[in-house]
PDB file of C-alpha atoms in Angstrom:
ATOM      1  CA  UNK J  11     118.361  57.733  95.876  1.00  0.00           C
ATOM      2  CA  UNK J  12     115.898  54.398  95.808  1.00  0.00           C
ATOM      3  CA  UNK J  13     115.719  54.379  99.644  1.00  0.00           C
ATOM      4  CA  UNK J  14     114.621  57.935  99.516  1.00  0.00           C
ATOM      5  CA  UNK J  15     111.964  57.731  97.346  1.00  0.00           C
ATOM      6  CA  UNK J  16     110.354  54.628  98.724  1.00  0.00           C
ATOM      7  CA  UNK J  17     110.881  56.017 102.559  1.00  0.00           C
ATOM      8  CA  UNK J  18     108.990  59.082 101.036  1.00  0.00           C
ATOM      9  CA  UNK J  19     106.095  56.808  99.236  1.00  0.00           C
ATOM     10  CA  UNK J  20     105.849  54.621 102.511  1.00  0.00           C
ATOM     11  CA  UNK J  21     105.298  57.958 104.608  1.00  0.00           C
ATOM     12  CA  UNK J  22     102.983  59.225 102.462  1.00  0.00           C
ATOM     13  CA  UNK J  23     101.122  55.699 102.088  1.00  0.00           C
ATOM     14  CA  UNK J  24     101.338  55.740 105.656  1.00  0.00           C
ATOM     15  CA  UNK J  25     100.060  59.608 106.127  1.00  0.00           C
ATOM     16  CA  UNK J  26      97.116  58.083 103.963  1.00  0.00           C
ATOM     17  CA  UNK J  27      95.710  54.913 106.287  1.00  0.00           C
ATOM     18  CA  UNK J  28      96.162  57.656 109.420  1.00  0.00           C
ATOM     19  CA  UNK J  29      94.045  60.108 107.773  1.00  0.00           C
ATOM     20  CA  UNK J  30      91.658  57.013 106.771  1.00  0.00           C
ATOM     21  CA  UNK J  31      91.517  55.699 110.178  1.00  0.00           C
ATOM     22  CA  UNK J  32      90.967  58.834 112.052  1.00  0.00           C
ATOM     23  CA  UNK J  33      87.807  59.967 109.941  1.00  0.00           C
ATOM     24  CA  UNK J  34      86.175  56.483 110.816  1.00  0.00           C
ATOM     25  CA  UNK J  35      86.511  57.117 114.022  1.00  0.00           C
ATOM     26  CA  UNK J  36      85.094  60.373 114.083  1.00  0.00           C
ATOM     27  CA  UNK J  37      82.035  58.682 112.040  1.00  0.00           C
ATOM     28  CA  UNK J  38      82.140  55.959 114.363  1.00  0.00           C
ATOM     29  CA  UNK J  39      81.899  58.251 117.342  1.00  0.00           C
ATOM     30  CA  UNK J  40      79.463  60.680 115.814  1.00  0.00           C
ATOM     31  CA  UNK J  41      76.778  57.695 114.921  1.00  0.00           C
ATOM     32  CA  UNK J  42      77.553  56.089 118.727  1.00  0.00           C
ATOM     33  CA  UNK J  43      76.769  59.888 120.019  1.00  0.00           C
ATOM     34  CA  UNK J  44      73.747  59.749 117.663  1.00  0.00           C
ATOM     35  CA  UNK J  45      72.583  56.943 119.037  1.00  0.00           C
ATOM     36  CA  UNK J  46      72.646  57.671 122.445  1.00  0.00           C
ATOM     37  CA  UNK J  47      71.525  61.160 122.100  1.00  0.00           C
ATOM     38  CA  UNK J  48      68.069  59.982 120.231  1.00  0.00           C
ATOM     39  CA  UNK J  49      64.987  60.847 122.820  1.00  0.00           C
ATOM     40  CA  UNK J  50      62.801  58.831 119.953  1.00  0.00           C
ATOM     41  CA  UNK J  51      64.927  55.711 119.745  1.00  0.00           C
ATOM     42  CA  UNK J  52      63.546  52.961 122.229  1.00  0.00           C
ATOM     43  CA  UNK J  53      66.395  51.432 123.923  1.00  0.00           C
ATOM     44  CA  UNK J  54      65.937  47.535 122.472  1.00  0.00           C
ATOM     45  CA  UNK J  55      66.167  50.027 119.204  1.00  0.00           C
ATOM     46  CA  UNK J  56      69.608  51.542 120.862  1.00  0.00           C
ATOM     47  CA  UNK J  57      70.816  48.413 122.361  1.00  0.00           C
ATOM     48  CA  UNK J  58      70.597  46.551 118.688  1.00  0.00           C
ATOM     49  CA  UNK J  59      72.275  49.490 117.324  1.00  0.00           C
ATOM     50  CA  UNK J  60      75.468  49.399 119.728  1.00  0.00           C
ATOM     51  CA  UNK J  61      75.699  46.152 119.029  1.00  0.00           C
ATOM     52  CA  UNK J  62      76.225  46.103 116.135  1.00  0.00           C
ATOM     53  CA  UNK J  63      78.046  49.295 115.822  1.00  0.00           C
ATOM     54  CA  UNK J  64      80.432  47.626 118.583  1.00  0.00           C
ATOM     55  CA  UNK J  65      81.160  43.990 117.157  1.00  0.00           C
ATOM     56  CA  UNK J  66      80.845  45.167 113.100  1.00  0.00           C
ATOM     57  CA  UNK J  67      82.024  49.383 113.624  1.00  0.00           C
ATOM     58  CA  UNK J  68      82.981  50.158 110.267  1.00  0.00           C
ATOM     59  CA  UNK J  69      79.967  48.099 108.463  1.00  0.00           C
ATOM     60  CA  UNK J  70      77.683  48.985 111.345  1.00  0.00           C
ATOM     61  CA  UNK J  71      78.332  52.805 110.904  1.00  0.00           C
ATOM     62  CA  UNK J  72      77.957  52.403 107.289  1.00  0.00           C
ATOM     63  CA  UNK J  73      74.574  51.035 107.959  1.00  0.00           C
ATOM     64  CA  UNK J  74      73.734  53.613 110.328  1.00  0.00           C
ATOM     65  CA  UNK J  75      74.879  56.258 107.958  1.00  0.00           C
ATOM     66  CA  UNK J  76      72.380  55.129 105.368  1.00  0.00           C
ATOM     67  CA  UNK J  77      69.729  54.190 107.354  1.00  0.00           C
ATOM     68  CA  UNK J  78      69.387  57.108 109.618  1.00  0.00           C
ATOM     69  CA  UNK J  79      71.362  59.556 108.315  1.00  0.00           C
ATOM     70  CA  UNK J  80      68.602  61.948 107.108  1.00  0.00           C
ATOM     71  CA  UNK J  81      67.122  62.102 110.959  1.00  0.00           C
ATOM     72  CA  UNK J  82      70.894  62.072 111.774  1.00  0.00           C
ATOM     73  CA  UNK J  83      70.816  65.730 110.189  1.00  0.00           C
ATOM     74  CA  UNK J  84      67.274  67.080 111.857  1.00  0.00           C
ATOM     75  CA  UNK J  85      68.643  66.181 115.477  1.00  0.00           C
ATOM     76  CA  UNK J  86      71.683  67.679 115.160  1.00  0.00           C
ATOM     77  CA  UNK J  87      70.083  71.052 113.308  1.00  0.00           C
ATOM     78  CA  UNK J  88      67.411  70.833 116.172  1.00  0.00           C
ATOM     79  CA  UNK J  89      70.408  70.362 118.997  1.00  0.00           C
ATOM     80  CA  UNK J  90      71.746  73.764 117.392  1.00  0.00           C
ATOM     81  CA  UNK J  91      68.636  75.802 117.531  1.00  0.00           C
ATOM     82  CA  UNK J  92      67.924  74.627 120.755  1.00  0.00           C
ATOM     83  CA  UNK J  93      71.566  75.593 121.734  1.00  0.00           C
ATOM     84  CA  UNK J  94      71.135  79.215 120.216  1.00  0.00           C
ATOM     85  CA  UNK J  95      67.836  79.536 121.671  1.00  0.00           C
ATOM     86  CA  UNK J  96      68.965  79.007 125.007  1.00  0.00           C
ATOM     87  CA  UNK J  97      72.047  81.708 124.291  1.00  0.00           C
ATOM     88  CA  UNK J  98      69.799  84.588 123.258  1.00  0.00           C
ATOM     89  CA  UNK J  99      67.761  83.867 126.050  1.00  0.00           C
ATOM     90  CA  UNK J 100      71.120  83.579 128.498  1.00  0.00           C
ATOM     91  CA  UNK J 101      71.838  86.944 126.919  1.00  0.00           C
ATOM     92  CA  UNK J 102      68.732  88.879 127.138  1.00  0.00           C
ATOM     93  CA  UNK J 103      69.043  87.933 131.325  1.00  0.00           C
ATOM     94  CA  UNK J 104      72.117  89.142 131.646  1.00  0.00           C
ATOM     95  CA  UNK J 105      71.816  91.984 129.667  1.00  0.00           C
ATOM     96  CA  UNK J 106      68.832  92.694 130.999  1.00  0.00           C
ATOM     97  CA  UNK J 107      65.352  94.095 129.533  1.00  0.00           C
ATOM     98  CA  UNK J 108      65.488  97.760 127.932  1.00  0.00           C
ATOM     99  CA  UNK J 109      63.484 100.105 130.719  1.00  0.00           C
ATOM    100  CA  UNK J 110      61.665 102.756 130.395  1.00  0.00           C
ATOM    101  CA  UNK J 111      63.179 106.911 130.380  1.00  0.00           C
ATOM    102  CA  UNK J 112      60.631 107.242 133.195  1.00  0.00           C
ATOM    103  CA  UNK J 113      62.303 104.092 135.030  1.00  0.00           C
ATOM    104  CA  UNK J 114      66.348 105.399 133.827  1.00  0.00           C
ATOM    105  CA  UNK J 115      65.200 108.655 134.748  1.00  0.00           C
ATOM    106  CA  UNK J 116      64.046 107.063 138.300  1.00  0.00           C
ATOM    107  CA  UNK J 117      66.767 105.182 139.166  1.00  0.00           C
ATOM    108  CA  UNK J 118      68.789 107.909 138.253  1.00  0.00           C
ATOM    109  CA  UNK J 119      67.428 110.160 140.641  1.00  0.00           C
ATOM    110  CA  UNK J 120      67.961 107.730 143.177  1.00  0.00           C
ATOM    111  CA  UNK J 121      71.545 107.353 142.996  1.00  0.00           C
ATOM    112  CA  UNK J 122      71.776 111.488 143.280  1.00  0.00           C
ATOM    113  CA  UNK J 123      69.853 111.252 146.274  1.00  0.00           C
ATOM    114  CA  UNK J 124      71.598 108.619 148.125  1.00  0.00           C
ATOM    115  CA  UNK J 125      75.048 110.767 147.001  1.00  0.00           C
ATOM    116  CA  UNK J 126      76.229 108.183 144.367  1.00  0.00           C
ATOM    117  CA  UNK J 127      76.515 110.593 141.515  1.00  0.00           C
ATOM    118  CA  UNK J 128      76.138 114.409 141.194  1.00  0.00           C
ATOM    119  CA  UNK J 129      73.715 116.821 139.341  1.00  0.00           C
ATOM    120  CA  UNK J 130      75.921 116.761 136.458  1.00  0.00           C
ATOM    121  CA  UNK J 131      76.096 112.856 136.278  1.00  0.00           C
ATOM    122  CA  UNK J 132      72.814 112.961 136.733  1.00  0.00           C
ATOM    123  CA  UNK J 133      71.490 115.603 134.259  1.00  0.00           C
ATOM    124  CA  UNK J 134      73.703 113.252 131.625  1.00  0.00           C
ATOM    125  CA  UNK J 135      71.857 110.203 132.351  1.00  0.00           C
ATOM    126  CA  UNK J 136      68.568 111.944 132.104  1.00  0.00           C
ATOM    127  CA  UNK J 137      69.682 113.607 128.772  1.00  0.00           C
ATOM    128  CA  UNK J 138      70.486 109.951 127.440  1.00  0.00           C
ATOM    129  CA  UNK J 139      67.427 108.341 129.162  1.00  0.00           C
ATOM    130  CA  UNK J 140      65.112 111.164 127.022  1.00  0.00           C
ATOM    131  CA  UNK J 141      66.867 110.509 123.766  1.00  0.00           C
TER     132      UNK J 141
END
């Protein structure tokens, strides 16, 4: 019964340092991708930073954290209104831009005269075009 418990305190102590050592590495990664993503940061400013982020990683992304963390915030809010920006607009193209009746109404009467649809189709589209 002693073996059990301490195999079950030694997975859970282990469970613990994984967990530990997996979010520094996603803080790690996030200040290194940061970094590199900064348009304002001159590179002997970026160079200095991966250095030390390299040869001290857990110290150095503490002392990225605090000293750059508030900008670290604004870029990444900026990244995702940039990124949102650009959907709408990706959106709006495809979906293309809400035309007139007179234009529906148009193109409508083109496709009866070149046989793609018949009066009925095309006394529908011109009843939804005028609403």
């Amino acid at each position: 019964m002693d073996s059990l418990t301490t195999d079950f305190w030694d997975i859970l102590l282990w469970s613990f340092w994984f967990f530990i050592w997996i979010s520094a590495l996603m803080i790690w990664f996030r200040c290194l991708f940061d970094l590199f993503g900064d348009p304002e940061l001159s590179g002997w400013g970026k160079a200095g930073w991966a250095i030390l982020l390299i040869f001290l990683p857990w110290l150095g992304a503490l002392i990225y954290l605090i000293a750059r963390g508030r900008s670290m915030g604004r870029r990444q809010m900026a990244a995702v209104a940039e990124q949102q920006a650009a959907q709408q607009e990706y959106i709006q193209q495809v979906a293309g831009k809400a035309s007139s009746p007179a234009t529906q109404i148009a193109d409508a009467k083109a496709l009866l005269d070149s046989g793609a649809i018949n009066q009925a189709e095309f006394d529908s589209l011109k009843a939804k075009a005028m609403a």
